[in-house]
Coordinates of C-alpha atoms in Angstrom, one line a residue:
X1 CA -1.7 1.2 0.3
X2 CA -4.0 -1.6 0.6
X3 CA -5.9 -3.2 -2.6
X4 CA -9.1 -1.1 -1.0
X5 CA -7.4 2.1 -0.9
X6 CA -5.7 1.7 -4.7
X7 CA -9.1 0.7 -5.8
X8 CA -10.6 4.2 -4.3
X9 CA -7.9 6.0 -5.7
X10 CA -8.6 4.1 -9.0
X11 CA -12.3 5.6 -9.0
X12 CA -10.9 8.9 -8.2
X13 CA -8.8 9.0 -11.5
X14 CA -11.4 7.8 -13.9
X15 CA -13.3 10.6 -13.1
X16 CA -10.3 12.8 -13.5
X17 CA -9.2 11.2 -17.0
X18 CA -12.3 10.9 -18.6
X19 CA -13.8 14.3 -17.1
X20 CA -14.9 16.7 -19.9
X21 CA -12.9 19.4 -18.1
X22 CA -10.1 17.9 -16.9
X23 CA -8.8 14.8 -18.8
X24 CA -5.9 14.6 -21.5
X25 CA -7.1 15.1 -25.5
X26 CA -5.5 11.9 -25.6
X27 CA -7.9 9.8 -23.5
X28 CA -10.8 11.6 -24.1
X29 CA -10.3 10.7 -27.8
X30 CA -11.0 7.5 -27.1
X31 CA -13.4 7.3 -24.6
X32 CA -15.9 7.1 -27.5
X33 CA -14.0 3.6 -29.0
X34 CA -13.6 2.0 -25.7
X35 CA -17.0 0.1 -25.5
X36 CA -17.7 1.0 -21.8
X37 CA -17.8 3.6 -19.7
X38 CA -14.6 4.4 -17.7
X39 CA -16.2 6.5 -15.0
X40 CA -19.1 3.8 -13.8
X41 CA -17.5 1.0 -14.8
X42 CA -14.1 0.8 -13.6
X43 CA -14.4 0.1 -10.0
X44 CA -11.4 -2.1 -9.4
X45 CA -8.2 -3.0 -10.3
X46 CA -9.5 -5.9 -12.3
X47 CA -11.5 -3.5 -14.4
X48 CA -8.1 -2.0 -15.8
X49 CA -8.1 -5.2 -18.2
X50 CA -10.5 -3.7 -20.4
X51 CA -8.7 -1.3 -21.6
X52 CA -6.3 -1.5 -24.4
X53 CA -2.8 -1.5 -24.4
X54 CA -1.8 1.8 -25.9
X55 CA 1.5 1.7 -25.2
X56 CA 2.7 1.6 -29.2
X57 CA 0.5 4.8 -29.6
X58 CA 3.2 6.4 -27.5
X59 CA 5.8 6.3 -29.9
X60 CA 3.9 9.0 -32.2
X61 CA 1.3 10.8 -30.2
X62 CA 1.9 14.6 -30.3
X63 CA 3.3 14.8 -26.5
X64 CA 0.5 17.8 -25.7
X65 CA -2.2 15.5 -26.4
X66 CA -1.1 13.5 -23.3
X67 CA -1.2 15.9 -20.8
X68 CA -4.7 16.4 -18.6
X69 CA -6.3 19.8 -19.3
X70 CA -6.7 19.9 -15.6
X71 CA -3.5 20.5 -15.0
X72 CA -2.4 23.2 -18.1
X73 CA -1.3 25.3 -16.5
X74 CA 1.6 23.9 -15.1
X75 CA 4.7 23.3 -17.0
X76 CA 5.6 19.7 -18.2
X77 CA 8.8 18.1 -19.4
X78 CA 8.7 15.0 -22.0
X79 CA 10.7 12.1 -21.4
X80 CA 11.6 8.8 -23.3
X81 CA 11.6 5.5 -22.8
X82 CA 15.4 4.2 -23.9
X83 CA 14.0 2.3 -27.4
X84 CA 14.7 -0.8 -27.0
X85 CA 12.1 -2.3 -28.9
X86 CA 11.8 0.0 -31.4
X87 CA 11.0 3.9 -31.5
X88 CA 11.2 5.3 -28.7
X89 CA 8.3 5.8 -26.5
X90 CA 7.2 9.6 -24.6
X91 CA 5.6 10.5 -21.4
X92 CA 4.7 13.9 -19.9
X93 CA 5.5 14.8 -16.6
X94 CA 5.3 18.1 -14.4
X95 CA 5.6 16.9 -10.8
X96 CA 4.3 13.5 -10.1
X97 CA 8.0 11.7 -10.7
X98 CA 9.7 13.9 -7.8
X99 CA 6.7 13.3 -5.7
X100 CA 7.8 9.1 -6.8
X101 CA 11.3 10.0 -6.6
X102 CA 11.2 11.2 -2.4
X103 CA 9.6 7.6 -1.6
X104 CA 12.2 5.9 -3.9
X105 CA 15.2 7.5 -1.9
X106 CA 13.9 6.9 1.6
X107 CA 13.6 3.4 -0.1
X108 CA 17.2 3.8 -1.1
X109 CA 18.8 5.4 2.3
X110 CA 16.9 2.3 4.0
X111 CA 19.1 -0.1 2.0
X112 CA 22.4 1.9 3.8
X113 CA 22.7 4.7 0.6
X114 CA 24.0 7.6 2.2
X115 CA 20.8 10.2 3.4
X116 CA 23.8 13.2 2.0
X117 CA 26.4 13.6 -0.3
X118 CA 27.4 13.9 -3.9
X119 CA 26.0 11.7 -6.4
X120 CA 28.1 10.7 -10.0
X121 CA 25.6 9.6 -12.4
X122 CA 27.5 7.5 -15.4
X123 CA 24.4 6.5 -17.5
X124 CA 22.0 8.7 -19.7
X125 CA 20.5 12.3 -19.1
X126 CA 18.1 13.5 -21.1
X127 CA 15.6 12.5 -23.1
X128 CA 16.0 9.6 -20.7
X129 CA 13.9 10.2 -17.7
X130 CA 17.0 8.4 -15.5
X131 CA 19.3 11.7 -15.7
X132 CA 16.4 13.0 -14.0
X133 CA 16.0 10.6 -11.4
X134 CA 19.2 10.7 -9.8
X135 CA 20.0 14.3 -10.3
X136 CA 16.5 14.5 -7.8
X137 CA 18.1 11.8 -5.6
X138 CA 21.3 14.4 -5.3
X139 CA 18.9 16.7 -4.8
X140 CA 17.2 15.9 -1.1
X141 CA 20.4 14.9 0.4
X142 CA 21.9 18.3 -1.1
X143 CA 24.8 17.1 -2.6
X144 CA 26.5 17.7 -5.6
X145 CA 25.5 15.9 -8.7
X146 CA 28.2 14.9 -11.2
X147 CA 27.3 13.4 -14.4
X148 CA 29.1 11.2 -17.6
X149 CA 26.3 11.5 -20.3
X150 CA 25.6 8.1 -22.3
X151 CA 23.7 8.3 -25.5
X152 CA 22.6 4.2 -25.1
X153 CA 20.9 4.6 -28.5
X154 CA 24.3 4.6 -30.3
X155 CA 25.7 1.6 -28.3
X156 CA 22.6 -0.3 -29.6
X157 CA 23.2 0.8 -32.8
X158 CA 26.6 -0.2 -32.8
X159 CA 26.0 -3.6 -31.2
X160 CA 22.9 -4.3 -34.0
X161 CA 25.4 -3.0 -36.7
X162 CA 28.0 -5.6 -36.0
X163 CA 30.5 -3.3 -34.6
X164 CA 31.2 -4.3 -31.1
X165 CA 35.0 -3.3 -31.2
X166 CA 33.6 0.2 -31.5
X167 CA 30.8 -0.2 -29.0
X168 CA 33.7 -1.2 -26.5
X169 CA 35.9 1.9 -27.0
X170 CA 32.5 3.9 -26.8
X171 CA 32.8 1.9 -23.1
X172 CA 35.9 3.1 -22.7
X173 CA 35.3 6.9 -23.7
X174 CA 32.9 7.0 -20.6
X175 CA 35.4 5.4 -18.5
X176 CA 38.0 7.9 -18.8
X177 CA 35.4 10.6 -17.8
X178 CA 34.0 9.1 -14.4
X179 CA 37.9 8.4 -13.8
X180 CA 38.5 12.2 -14.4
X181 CA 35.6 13.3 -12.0
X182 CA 36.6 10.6 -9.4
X183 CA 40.5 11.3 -9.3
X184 CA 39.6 15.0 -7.8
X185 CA 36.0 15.3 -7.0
X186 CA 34.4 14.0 -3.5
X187 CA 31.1 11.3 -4.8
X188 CA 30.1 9.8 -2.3
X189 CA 27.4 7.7 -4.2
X190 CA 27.6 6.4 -7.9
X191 CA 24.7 5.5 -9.9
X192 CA 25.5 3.3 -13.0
X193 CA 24.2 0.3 -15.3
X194 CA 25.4 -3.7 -14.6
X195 CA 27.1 -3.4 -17.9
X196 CA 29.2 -0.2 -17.1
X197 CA 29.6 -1.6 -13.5
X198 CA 31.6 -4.7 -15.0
X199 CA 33.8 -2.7 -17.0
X200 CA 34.7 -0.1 -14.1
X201 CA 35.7 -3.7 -12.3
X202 CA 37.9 -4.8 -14.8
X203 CA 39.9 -1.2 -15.0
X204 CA 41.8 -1.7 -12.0
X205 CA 42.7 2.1 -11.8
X206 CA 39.0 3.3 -11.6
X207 CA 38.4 0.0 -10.0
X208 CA 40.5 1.6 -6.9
X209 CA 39.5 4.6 -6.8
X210 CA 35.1 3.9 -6.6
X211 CA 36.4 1.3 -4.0
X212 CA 38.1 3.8 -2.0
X213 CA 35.5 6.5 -2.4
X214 CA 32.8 5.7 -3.0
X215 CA 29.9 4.7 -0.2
X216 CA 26.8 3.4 -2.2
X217 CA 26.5 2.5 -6.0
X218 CA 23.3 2.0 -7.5
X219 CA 22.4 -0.2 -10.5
X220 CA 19.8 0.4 -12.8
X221 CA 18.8 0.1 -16.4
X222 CA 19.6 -3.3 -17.7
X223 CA 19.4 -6.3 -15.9
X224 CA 22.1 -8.3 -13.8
X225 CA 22.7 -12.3 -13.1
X226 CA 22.2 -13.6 -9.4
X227 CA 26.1 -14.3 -9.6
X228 CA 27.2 -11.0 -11.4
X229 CA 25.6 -9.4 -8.8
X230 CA 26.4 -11.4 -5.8
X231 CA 30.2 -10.6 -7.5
X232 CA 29.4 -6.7 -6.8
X233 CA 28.5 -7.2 -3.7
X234 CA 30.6 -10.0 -1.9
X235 CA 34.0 -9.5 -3.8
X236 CA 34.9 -6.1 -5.1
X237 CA 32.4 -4.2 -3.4
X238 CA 32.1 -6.1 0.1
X239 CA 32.2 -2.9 2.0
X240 CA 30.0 -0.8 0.2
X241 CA 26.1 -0.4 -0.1
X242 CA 24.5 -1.3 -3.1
X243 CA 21.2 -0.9 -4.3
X244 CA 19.1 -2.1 -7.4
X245 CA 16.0 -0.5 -9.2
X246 CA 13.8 -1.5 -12.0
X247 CA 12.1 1.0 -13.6
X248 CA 11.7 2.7 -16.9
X249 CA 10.2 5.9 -17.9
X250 CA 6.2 4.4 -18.1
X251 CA 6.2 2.5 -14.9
X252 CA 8.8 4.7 -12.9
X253 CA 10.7 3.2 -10.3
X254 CA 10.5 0.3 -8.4
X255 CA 13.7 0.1 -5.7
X256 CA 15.0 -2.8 -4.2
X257 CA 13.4 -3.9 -0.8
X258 CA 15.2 -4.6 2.5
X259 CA 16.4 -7.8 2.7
X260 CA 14.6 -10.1 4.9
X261 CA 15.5 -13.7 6.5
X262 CA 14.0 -16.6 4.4
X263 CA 14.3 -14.2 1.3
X264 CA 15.2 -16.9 -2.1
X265 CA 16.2 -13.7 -4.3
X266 CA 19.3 -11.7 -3.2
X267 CA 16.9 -8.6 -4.8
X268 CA 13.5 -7.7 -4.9
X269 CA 12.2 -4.9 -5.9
X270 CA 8.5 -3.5 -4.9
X271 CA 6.9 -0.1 -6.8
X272 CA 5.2 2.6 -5.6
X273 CA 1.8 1.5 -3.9
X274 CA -0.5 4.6 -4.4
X275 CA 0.0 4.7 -8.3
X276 CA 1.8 1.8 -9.8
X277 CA 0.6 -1.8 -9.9
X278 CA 2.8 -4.5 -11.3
X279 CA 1.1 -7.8 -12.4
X280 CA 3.1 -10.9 -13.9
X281 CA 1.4 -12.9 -16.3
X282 CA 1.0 -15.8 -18.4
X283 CA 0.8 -16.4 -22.1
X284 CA -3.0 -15.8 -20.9
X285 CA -2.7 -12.8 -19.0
X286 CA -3.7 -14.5 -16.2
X287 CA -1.4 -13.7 -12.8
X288 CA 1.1 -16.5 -11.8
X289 CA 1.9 -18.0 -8.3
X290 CA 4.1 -16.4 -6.1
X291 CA 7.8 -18.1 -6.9
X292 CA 6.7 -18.4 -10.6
X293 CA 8.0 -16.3 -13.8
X294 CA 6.1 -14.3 -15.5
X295 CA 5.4 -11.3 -17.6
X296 CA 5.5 -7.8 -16.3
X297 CA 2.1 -5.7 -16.4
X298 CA 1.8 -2.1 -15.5
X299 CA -1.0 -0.3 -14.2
X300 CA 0.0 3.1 -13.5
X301 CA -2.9 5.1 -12.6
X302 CA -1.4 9.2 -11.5
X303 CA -2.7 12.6 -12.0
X304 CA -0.6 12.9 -14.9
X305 CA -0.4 10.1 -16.6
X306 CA -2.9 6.8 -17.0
X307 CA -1.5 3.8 -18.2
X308 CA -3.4 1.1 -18.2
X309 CA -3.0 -2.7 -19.1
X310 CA 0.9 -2.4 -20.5
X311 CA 2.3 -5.3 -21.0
X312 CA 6.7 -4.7 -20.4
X313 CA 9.4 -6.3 -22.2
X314 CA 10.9 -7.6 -19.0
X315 CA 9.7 -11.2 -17.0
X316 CA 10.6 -11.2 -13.4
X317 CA 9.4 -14.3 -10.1
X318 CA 6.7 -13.1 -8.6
X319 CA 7.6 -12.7 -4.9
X320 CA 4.8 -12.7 -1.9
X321 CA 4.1 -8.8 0.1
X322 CA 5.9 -8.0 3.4
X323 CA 2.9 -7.1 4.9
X324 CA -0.8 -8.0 4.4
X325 CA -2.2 -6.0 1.7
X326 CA 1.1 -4.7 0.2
X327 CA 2.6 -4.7 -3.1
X328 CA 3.7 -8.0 -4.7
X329 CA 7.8 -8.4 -5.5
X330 CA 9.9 -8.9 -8.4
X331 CA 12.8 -10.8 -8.6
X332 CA 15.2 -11.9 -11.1
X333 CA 14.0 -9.6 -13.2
X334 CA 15.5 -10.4 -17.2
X335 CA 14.3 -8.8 -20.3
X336 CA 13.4 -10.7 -23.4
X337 CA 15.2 -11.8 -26.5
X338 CA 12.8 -10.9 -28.5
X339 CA 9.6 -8.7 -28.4
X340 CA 6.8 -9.3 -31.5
X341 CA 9.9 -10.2 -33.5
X342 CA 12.3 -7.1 -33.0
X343 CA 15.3 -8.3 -31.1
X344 CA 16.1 -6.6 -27.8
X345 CA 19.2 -5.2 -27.6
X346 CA 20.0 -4.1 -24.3
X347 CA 23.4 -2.9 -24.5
X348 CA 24.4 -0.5 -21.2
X349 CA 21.2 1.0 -20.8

């Protein structure tokens, strides 16, 4: 989608969020408090900066205030972000992610996943929007989905606590499951976290078996070193596919790219053009150079939800489009120490 057509689409939505008729409670609450008038004055892309970050709010706000009274009378599922930096925070979806999630997995088949086959997912399920993903990813190639659920709240908790023995046996706990599913079952693609990943790779048993059976693995949900995962990929996966994706339960997903020659970053990952816009910033707010570091902004601008001007806990090199007019990449994506003073605690998710 070029910046033309994402501007267009832009107008489109204003009318939709701040329409008596068919916006959410939520923004029409504060159309009022804004100072200027979303529907006129938001033409572009660069208008989303005048609107607040209200990303906090998301924390609290009764989930039925979010969604658009347009769509009402469809059913909606909540989801949370993994709390990281605090409570956790909610969205509302009905069917805009699976609409995301078909463009993610042609994304994903393009980086050599397998188009069919069973999926084990060893990483969180619900109220963690990820179960969700991947069980949809199963879903078009009509395979079998197999899951290990993760409560990553308790990890973090353990970690902040001081108690990292127990965190590790936690680790462990998981591991004996996915061996258990993997010793008799046919998963032909697993979808895990970095952290997870390095402990399968030190447990030479379950080692063996994902390198015997297993065709893809997909990493998601915390971030990974330019060595860790050059590790995965060259020395005790070298025959296997493997994918990233960045993503969280505001912005969606963002999966890797195809490698191209000339590329500095062994992963980039682009998001989806026709709804999601990812900026990286200064300590200004002003947008870097390509090959610079900076802050991750979301625009996310869908029928169901409208997120303006979010600033992520997550910095990442801004990388140049593939094509004229196409979304900017993000590389070496880490996540910050510290956001407004609450440590991040990443943990396995």
């Amino acid at each position: 989608m070029s910046s033309d057509d994402f501007d267009s689409h832009l107008r489109k939505l204003m009318a939709w969020h701040f329409g008596d008729a068919t916006g959410s409670p939520f923004w029409l609450g504060k159309r009022a408090t804004l100072g200027f008038d979303p529907v006129s004055d938001v033409q572009g892309a660069a208008d989303l900066l005048r609107f607040p970050d209200i990303s906090s709010e998301l924390r609290s706000v009764p989930a039925g205030q979010l969604i658009p009274q347009g769509l009402a009378d469809r059913p909606f599922r909540v989801y949370d972000s993994g709390g990281t930096t605090g409570a956790p925070k909610r969205i509302v979806d009905s069917g805009y992610r699976s609409r995301l999630l078909e463009w993610a997995h042609g994304r994903l088949v393009a980086r050599g996943v397998p188009a069919t086959g069973n999926w084990l997912h060893l990483g969180p399920s619900g109220p963690h929007v990820i179960g969700f993903d991947v069980s949809r990813y199963a879903a078009l190639g009509n395979g079998i989905f197999y899951t290990v659920d993760l409560d990553p709240r308790w990890v973090k908790r353990l970690i902040g606590s001081g108690r990292p023995e127990q965190a590790e046996e936690y680790v462990q706990h998981l591991l004996d499951q996915a061996e258990t599913i993997l010793r008799s079952q046919d998963v032909a693609v697993l979808s895990t976290t970095p952290p997870l990943l390095e402990a399968i790779c030190a447990r030479e048993e379950l080692y063996e078996l994902v390198l015997a059976k297993v065709r893809a693995i997909i990493w998601a949900g915390t971030s990974i070193s330019a060595e860790s995962l050059r590790l995965v990929e060259e020395v005790f996966f070298p025959g296997t596919a493997v994918a990233g994706i960045y993503g969280n339960s505001l912005m969606g997903v963002a999966p890797q790219r195809e490698r191209l020659d000339g590329d500095e970053y062994p992963c980039v990952f682009e998001a989806f053009p026709e709804t999601t816009l990812l900026e990286l910033v200064d300590e200004s707010g002003e947008q870097v150079g390509y090959g610079e570091r900076g802050r991750v902004r979301l625009h996310l601008v869908a029928e169901e939800m409208f997120l303006p001007n979010i600033l992520e806990r997550d910095s990442a090199v801004r990388i140049a489009p593939t094509t004229p007019g196409g979304p900017d990449g993000l590389a070496d994506v880490q996540t910050f120490a510290t956001i407004d003073d609450v440590a991040v605690i990443e943990g396995v998710y």
